[in-house]
mmCIF file of C-alpha atoms in Angstrom:
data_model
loop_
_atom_site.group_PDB
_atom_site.id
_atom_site.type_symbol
_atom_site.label_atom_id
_atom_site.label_comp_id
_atom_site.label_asym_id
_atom_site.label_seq_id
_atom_site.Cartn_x
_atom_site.Cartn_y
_atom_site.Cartn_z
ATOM 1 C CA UNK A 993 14.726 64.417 -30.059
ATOM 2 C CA UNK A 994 12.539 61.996 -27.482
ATOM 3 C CA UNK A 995 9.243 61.073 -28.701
ATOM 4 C CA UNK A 996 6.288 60.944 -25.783
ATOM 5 C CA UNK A 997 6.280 57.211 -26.213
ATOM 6 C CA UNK A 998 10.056 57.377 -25.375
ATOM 7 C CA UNK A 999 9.659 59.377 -22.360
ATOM 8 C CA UNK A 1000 6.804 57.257 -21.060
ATOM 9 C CA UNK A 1001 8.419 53.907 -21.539
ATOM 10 C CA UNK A 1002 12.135 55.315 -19.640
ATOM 11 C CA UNK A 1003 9.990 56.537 -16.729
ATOM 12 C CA UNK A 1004 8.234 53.339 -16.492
ATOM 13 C CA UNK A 1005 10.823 51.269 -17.316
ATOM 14 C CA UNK A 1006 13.512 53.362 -14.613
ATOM 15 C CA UNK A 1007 13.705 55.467 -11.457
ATOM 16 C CA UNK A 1008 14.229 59.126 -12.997
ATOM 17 C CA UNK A 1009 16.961 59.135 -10.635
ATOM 18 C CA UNK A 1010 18.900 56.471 -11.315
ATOM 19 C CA UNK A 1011 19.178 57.617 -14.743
ATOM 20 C CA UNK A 1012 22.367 58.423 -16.220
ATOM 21 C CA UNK A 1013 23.031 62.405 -16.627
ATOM 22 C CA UNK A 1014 22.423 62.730 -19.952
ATOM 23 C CA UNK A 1015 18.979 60.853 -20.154
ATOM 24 C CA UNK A 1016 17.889 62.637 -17.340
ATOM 25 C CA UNK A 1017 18.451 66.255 -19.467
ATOM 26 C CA UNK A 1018 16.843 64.924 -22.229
ATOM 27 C CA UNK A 1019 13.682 63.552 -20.447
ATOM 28 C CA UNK A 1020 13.748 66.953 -18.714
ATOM 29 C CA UNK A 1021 13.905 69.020 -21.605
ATOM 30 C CA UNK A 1022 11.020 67.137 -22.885
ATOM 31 C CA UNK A 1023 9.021 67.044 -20.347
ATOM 32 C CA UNK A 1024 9.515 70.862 -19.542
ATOM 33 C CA UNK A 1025 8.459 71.427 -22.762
ATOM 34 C CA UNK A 1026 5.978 69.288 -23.929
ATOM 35 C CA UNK A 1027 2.212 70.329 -23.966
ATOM 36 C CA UNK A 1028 1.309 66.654 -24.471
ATOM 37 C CA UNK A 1029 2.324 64.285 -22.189
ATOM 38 C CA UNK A 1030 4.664 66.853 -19.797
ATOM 39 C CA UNK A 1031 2.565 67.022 -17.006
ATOM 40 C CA UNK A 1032 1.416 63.471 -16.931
ATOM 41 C CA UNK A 1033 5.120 62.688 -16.739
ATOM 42 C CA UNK A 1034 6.464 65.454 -14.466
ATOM 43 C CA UNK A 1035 3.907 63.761 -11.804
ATOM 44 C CA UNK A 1036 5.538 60.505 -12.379
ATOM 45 C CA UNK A 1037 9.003 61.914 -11.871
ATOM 46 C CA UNK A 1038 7.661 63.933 -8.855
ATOM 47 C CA UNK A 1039 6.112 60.781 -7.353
ATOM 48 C CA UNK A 1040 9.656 59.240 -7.621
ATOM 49 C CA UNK A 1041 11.290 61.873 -6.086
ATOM 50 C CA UNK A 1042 9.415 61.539 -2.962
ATOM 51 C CA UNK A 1043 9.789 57.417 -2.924
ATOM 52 C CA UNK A 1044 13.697 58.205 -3.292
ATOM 53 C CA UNK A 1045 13.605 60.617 -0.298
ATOM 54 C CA UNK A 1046 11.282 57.591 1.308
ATOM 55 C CA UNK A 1047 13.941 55.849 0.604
ATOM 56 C CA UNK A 1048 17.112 57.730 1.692
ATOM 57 C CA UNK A 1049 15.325 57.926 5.036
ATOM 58 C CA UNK A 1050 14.747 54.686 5.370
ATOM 59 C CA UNK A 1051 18.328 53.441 4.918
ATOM 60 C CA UNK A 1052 19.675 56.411 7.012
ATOM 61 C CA UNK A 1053 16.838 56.384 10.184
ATOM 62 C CA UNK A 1054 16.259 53.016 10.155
ATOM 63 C CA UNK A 1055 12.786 54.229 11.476
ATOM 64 C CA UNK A 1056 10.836 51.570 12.939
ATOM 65 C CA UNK A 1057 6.928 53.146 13.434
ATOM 66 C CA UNK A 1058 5.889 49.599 12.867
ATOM 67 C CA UNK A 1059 6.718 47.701 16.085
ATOM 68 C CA UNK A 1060 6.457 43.401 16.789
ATOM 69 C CA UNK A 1061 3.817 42.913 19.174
ATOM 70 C CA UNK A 1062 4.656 41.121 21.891
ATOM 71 C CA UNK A 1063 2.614 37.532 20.636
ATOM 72 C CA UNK A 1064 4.496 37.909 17.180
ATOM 73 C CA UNK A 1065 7.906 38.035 18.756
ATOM 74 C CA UNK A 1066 7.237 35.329 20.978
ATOM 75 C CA UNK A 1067 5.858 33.492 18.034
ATOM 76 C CA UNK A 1068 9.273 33.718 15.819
ATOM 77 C CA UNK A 1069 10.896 33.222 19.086
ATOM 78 C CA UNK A 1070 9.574 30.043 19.598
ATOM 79 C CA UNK A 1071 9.941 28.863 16.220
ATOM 80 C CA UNK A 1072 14.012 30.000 16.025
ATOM 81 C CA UNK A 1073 13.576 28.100 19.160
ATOM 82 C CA UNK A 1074 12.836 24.998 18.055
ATOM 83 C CA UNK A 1075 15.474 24.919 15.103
ATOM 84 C CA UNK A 1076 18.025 25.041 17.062
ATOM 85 C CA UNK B 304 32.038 37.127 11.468
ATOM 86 C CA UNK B 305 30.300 34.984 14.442
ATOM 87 C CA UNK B 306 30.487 36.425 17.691
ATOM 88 C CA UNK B 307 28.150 37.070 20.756
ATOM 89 C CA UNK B 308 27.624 40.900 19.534
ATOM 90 C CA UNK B 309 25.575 39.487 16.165
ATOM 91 C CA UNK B 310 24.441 35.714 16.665
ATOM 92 C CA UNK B 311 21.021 34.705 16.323
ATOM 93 C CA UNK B 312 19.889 35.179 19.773
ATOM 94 C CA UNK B 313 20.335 39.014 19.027
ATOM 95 C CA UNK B 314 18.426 39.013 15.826
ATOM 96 C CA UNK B 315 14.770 39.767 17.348
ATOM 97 C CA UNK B 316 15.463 42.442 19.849
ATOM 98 C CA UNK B 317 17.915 44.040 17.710
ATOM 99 C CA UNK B 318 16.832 44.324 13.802
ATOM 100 C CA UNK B 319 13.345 42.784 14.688
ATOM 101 C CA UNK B 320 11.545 46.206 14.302
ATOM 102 C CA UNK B 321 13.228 47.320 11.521
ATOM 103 C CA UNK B 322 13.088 44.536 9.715
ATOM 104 C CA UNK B 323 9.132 44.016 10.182
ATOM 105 C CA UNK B 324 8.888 47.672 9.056
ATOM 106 C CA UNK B 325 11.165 47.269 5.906
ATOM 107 C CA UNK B 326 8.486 44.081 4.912
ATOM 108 C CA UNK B 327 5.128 45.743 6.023
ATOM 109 C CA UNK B 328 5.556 48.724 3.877
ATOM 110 C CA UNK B 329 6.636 46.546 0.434
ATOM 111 C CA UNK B 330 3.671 43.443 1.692
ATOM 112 C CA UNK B 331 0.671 45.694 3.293
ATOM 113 C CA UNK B 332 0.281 42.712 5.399
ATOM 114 C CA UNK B 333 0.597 42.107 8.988
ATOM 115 C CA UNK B 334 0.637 38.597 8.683
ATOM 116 C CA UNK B 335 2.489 38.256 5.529
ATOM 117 C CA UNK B 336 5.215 40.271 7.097
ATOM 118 C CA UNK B 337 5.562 38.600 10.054
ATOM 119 C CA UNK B 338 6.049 35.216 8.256
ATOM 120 C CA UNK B 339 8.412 37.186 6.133
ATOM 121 C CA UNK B 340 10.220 37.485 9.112
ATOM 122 C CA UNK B 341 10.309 34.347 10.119
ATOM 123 C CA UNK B 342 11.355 32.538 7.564
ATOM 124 C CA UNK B 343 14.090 35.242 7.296
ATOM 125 C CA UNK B 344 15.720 34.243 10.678
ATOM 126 C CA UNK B 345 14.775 30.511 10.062
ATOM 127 C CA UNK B 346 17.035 30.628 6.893
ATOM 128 C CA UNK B 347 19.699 32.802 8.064
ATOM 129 C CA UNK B 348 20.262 30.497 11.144
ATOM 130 C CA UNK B 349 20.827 27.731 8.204
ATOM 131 C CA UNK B 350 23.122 30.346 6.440
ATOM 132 C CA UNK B 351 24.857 31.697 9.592
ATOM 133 C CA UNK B 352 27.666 29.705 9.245
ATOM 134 C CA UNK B 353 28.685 31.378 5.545
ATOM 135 C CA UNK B 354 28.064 34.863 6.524
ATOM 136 C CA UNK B 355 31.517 36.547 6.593
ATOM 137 C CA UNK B 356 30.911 39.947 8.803
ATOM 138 C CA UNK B 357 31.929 42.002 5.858
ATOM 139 C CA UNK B 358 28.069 43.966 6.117
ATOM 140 C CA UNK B 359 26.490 44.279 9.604
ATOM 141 C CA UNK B 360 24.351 41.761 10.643
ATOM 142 C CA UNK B 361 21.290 43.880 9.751
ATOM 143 C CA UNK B 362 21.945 44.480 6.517
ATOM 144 C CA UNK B 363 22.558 40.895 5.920
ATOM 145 C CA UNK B 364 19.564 39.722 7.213
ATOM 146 C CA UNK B 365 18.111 42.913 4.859
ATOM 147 C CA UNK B 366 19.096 40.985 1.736
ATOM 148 C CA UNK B 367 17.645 37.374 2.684
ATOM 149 C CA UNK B 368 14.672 39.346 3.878
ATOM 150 C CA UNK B 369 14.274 41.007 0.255
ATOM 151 C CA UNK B 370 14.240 37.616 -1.459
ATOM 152 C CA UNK B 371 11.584 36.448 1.088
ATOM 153 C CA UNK B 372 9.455 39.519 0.045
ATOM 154 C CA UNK B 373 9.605 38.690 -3.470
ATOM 155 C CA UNK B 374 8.820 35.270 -3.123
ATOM 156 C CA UNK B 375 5.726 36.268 -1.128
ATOM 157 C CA UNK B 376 4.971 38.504 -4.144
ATOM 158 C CA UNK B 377 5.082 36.051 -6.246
ATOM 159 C CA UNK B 378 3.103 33.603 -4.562
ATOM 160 C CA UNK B 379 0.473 35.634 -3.651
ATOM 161 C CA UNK B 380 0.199 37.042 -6.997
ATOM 162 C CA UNK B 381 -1.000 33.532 -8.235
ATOM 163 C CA UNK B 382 -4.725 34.570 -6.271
ATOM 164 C CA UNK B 383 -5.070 37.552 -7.385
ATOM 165 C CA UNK B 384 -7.421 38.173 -10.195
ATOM 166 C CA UNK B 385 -6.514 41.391 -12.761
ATOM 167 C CA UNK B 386 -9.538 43.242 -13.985
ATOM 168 C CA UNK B 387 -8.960 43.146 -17.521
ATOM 169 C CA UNK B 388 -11.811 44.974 -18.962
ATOM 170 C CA UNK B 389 -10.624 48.115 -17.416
ATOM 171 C CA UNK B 390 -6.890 47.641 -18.247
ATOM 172 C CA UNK B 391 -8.253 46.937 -21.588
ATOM 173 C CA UNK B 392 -10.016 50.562 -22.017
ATOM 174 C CA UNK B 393 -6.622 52.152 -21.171
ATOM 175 C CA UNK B 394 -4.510 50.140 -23.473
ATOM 176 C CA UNK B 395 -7.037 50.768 -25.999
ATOM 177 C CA UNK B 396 -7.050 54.645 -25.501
ATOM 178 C CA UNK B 397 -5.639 56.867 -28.297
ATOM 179 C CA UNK B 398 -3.326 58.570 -25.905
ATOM 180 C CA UNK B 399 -1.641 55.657 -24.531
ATOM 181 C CA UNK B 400 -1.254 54.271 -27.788
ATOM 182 C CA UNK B 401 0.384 57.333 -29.394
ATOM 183 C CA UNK B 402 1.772 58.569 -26.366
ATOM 184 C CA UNK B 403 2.230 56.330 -23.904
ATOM 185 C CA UNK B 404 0.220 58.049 -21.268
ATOM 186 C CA UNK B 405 -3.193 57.768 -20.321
ATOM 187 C CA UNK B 406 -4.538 61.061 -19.237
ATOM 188 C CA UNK B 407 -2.933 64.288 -21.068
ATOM 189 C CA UNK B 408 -3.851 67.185 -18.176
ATOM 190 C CA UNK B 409 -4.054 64.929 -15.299
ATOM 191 C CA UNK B 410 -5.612 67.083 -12.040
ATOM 192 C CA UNK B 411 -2.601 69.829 -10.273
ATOM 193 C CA UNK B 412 -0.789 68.382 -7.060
ATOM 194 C CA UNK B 413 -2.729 69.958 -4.027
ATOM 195 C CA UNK B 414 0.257 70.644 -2.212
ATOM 196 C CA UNK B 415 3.917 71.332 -3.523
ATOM 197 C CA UNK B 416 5.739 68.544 -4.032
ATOM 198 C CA UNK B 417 9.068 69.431 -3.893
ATOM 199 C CA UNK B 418 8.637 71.275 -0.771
ATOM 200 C CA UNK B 419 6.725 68.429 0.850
ATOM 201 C CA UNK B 420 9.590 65.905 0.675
ATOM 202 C CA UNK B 421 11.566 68.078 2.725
ATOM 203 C CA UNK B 422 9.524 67.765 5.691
ATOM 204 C CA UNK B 423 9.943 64.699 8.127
ATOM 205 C CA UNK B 424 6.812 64.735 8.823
ATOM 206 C CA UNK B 425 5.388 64.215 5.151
ATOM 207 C CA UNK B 426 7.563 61.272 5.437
ATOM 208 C CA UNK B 427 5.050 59.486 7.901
ATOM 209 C CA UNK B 428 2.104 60.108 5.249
ATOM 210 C CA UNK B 429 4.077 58.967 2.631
ATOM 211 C CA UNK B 430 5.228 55.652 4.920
ATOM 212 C CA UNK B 431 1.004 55.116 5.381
ATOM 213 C CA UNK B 432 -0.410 55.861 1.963
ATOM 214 C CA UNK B 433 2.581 53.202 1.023
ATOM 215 C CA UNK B 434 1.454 50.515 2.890
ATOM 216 C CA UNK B 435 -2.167 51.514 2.269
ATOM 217 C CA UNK B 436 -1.779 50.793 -1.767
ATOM 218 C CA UNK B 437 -4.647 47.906 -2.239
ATOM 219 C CA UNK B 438 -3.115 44.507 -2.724
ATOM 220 C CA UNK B 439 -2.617 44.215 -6.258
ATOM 221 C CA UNK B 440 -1.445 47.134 -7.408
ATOM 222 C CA UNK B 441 1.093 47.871 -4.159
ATOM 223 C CA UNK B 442 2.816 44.481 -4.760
ATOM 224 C CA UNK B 443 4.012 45.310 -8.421
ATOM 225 C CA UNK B 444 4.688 48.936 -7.502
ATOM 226 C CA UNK B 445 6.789 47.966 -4.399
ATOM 227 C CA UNK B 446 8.997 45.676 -6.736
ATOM 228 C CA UNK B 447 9.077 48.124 -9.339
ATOM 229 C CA UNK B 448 9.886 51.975 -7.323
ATOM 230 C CA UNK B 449 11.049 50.359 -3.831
ATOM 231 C CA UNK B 450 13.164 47.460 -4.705
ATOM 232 C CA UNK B 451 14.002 48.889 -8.356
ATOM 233 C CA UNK B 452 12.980 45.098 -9.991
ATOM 234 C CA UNK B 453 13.273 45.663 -13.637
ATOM 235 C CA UNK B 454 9.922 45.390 -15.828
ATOM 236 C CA UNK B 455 10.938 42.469 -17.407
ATOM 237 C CA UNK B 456 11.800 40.821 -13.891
ATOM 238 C CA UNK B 457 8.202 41.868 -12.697
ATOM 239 C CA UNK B 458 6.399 41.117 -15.990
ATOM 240 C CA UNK B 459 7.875 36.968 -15.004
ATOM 241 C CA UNK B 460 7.455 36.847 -11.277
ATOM 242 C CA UNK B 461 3.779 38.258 -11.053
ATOM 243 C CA UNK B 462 3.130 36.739 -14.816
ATOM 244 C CA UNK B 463 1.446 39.998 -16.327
ATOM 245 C CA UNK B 464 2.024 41.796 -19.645
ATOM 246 C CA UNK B 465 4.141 44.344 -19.840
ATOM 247 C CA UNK B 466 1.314 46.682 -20.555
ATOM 248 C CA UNK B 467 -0.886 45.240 -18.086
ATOM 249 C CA UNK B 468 2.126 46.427 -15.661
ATOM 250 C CA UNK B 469 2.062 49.746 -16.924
ATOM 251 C CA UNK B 470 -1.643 50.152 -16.132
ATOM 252 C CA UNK B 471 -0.976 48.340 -12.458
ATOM 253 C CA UNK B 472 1.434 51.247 -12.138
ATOM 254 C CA UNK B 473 -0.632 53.613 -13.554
ATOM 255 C CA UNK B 474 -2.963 53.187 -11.266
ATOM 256 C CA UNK B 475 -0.969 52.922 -7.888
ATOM 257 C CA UNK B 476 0.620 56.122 -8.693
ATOM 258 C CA UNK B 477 -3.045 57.482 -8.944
ATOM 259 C CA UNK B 478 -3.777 55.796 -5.724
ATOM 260 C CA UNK B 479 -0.636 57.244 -3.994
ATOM 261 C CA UNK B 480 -1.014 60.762 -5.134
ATOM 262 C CA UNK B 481 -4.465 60.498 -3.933
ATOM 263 C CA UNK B 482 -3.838 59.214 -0.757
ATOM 264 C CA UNK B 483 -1.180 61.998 -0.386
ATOM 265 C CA UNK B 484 -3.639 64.987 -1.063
ATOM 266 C CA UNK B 485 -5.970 63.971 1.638
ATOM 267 C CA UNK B 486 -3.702 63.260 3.994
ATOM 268 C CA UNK B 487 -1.183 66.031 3.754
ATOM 269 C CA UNK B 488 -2.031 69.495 3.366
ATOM 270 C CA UNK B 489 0.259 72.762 3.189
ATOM 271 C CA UNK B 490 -1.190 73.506 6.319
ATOM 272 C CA UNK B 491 1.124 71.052 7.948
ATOM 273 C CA UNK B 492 4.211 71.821 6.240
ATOM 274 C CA UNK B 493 5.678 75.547 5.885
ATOM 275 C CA UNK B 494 5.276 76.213 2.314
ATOM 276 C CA UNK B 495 3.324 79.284 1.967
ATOM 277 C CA UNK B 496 3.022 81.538 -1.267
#
């Protein structure tokens, strides 16, 4: 059986989700069940949930909200410019 | 594989965006991400000759660009002071000591979590509060949940403890979940109980 200190120290030490199957039941047994640090640790998991999903979309939309302003492209322009 | 489709000259207008975006979220800096950039391009037009089309250009330039991040990181790190009488109070606590956590009932999510994820839009809030994480904190929590650096890895780059990294993390996570609840609320998504 996990001790708290063992969960805590996998979830910092890991992405819940890139866990191997059978760490990932034990840490969720433990955290499902455990009055002491379960919901302090089910936030941690939740929060890397979402950065995995943050992720995934990322890779897959290659969304680009952040745009180059026109001076900054001309800027690296100028500089590949001049290396070559 | 060089050809006219993926040289050099094609770099700006076609992964330029994406790329910026891919730094800005793991630096929270304009500047710092343009450079990023930069030097990106500058060193892949060194390494051009060696790159051997087996991964599209963009994910190429993706790789060098991650190593430029990370020595930003690390650089910038250097300036950075770490409040250690606060860090100290946490490390000290009973809980974290026998536990490993710091705070046993820590406040409900506001919204539903699970649900949240789901929506594209939640996305977008999760994109800003990212790149909204104050300086310190976002840098070793960008190495450690978006680029997966191992603690150890971080502990050497940005020279902190390994429980002076917890508490880093501790408190970005705080920050992020934070950030979330005001900016997201079930309102805009479709969960409804």
């Amino acid at each position: 059986m996990l001790t708290c200190k063992q969960v805590s120290k996998t979830l910092a030490e890991n992405r819940y989700y890139e866990l191997s199957w059978s760490q990932k039941v034990g840490l969720f047994m433990h955290i499902r069940l455990c009055a002491v640090c379960g919901k302090a640790n089910q936030q941690i998991v939740d929060l890397q949930t979402g950065i995995r999903k943050f992720l995934a979309r990322e890779e897959k939309e290659h969304f680009t909200e952040v745009k180059l302003k026109p001076e900054e492209r001309e800027r690296i322009r100028q500089r590949m410019n001049d290396k070559t | 594989m060089v050809d006219a489709d993926n040289g050099p000259e094609t770099w700006l207008d076609d992964h330029g965006d994406y790329l910026l975006q891919f730094a800005y979220v793991r630096l929270r800096n304009r500047a710092a991400a343009e450079d990023a950039l930069q030097e990106t391009f500058l060193a892949a037009m060194k390494a051009f000759e060696r790159y051997d089309g087996k991964t599209p250009v963009r994910y190429w330039l993706r790789g060098i660009l991650r190593h430029k991040v990370v020595d930003y990181i690390r650089k910038a790190s250097r300036e950075v002071a770490v409040d250690d009488t606060e860090n100290t109070e946490i490390l000290d606590s009973f809980r974290f000591k026998a536990f490993g956590i710091h705070d046993q009932n820590p406040p409900d999510w506001k919204f539903d979590p699970q649900n949240a994820f789901e929506r594209k839009e939640f996305m977008q809030v999760f994109y800003d509060c990212l790149s909204h994480l104050n300086e310190n904190m976002g840098q070793a929590f960008a190495l450690r949940e978006l680029e997966g650096l191992s603690t150890e890895e971080i502990c050497k780059q940005l020279k902190l403890t390994p429980n002076n990294l917890w508490v880093i993390l501790h408190r970005a996570r705080k920050q992020l979940k934070s950030c979330l609840e005001s900016n997201w609320t079930e309102g805009d998504g479709v969960y409804e109980c």
